[in-house]
Rosetta silent file (secondary structure, phi, psi, omega in degrees, C-alpha in Angstrom):
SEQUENCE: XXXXXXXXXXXXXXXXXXXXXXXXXXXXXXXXXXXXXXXXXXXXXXXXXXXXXXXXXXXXXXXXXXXXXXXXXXXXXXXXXXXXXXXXXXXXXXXXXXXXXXXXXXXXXXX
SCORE:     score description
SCORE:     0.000 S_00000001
   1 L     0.000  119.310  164.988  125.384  132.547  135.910 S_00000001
   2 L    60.639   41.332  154.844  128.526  130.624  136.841 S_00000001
   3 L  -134.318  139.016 -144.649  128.601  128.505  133.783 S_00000001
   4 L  -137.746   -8.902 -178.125  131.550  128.917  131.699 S_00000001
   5 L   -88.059  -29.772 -165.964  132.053  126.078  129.483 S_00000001
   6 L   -96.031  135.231  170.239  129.117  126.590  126.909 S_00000001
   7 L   -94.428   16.862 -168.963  129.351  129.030  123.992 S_00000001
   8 L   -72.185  121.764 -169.798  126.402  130.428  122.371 S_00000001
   9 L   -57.136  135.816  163.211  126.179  133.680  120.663 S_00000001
  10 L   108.472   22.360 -166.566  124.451  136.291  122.164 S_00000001
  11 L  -117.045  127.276  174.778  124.900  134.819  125.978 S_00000001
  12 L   -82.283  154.877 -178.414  126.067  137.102  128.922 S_00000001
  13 E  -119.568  132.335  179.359  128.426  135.507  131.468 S_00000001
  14 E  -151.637  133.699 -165.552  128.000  136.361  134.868 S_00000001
  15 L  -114.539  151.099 -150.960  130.329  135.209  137.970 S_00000001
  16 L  -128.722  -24.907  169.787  128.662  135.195  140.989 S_00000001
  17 L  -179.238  162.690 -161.906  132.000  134.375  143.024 S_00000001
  18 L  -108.026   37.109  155.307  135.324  133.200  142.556 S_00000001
  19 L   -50.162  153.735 -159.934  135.113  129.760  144.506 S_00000001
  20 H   -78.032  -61.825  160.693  136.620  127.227  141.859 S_00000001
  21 H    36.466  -75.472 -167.308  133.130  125.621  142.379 S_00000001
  22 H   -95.040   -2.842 -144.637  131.579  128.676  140.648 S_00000001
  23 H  -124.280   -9.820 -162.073  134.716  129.500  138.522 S_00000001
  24 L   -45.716 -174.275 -175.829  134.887  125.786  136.505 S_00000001
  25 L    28.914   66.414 -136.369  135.559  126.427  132.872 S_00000001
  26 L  -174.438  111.942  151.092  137.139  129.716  133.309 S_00000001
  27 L  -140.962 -155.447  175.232  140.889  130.139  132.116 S_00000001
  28 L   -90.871   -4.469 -172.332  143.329  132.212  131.343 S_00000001
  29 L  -108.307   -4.306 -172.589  143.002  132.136  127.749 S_00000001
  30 L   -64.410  132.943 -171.681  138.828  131.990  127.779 S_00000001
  31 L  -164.705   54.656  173.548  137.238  134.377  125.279 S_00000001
  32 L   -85.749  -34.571  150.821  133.793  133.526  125.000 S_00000001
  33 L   165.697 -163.173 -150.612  132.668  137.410  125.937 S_00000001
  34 L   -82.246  154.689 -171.467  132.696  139.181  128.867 S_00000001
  35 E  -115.322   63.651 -174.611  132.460  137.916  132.288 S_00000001
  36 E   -48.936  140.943  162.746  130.185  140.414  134.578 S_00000001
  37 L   170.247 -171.183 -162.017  130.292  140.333  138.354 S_00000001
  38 L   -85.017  175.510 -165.677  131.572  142.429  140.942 S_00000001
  39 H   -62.378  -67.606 -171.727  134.870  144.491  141.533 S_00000001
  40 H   -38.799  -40.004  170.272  136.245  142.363  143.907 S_00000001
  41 H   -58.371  -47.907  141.931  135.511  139.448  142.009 S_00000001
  42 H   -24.946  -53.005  169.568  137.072  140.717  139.099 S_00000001
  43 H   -45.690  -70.729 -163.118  140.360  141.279  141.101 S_00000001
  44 H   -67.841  -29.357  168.277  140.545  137.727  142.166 S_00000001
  45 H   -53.371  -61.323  159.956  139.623  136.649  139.070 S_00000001
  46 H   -31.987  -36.510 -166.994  142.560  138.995  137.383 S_00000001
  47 H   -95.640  -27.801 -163.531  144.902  137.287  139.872 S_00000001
  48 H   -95.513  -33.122   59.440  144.245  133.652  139.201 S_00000001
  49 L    -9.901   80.072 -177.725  144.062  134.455  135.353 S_00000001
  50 H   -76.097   -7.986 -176.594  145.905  137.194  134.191 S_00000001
  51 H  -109.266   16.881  136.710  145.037  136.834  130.637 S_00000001
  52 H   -59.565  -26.192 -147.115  141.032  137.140  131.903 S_00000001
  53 L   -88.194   -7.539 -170.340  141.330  140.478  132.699 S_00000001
  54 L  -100.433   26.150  167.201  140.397  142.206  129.105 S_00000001
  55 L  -115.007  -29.912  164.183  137.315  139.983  129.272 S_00000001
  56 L   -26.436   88.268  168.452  136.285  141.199  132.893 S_00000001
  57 L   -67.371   36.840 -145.567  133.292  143.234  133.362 S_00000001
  58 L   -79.679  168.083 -163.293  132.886  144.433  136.911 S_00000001
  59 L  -141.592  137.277 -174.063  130.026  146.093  137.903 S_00000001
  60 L   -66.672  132.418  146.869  129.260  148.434  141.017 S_00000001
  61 L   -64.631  135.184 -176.245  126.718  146.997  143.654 S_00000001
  62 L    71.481   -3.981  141.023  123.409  147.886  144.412 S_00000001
  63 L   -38.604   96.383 -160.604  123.384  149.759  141.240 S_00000001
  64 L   -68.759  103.871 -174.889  120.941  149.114  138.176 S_00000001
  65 L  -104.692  143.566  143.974  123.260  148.113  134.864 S_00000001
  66 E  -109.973   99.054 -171.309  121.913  147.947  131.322 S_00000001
  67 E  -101.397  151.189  176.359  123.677  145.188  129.365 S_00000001
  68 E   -80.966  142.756 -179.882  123.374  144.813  125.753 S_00000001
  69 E  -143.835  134.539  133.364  122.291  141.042  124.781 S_00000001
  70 L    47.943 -163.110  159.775  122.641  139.895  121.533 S_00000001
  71 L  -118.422  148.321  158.763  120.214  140.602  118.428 S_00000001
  72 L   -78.977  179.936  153.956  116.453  140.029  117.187 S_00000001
  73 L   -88.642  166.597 -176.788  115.406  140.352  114.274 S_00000001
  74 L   -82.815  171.032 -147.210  113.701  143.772  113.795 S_00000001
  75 L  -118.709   21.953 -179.116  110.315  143.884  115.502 S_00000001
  76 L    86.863  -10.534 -171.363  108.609  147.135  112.433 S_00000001
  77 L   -77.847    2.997 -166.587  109.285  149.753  115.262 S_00000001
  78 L   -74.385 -165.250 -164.798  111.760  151.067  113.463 S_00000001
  79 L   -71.237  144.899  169.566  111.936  154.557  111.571 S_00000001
  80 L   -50.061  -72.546 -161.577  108.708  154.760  109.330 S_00000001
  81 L   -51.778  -27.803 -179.233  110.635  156.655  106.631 S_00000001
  82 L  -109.031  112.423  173.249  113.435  153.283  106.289 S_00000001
  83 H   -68.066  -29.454 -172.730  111.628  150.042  104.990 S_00000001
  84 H   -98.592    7.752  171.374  114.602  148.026  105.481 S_00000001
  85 H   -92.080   -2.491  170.399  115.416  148.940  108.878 S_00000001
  86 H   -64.018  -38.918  170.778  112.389  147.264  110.309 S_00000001
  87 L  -116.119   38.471  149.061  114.039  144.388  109.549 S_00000001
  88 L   -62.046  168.730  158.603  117.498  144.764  110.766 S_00000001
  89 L   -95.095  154.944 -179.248  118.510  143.396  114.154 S_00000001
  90 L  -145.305  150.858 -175.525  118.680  145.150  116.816 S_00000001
  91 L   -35.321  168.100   85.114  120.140  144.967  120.612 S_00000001
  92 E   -59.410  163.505 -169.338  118.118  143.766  123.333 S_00000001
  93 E  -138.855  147.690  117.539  119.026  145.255  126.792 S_00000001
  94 E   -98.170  151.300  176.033  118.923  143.635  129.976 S_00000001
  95 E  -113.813  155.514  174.860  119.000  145.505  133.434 S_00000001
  96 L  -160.246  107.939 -166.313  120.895  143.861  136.348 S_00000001
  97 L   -75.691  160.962 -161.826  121.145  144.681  139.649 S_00000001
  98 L  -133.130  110.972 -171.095  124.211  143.365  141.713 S_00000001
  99 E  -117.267  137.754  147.903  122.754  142.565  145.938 S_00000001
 100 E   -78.394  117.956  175.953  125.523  141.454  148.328 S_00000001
 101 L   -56.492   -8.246 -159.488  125.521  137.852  149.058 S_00000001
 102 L    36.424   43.382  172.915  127.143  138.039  151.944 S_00000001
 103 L  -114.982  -17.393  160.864  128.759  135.081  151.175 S_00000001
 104 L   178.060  165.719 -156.605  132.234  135.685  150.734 S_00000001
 105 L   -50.198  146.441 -176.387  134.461  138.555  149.886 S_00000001
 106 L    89.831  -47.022   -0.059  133.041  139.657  146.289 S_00000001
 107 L   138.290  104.346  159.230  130.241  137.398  146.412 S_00000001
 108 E  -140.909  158.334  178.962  126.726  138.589  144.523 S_00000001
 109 E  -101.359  139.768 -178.686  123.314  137.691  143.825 S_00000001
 110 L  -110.506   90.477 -172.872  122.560  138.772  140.450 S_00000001
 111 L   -96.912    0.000    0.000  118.714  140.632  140.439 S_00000001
């Protein structure tokens, strides 16, 4: 959450608000993956960085999202009938709820 400089595959980005604070490493040309966080924040993001916006993720509040995270290796649960797909990778999911911080316009806690 509201670190933007580090690059490691398989890492969700999440903006929490768009004080520059919260916003460091963030440009217009950044395309490290997607940046989840709320609509508004997404706007204001979009305005200060217009070449952010195809990396922008927003996500409705108080709503329950299921983001895709990266891969495992596979864990055998896979179809009986395919020996090699037990050990493909496969997604992980997170869910993530979006509460208003009431901290400024846009402005979420990420549960």
């Amino acid at each position: 959450v509201d670190n933007f400089r580090r690059g490691d595959p398989g890492v969700l980005y999440f903006c929490s608000h768009a004080h520059a604070d919260h916003v460091s490493g963030l440009t217009d040309t950044w395309s490290r993956g997607y940046v989840h966080c709320s609509l508004v924040t997404a706007r204001l993001l979009a305005l200060r960085w217009p070449g952010l916006a195809p990396q922008l993720r927003p996500l409705e509040v108080g709503v329950s999202h299921r983001l895709e995270v990266g891969c495992v290796p596979g864990d055998g649960a896979a179809d009986p009938g395919d020996r090699d797909s037990a050990a493909q990778p496969r997604a992980m999911a997170l869910e993530v709820t979006l509460l208003d911080a009431n901290h400024c316009p846009g402005s979420t806690m990420f549960v």
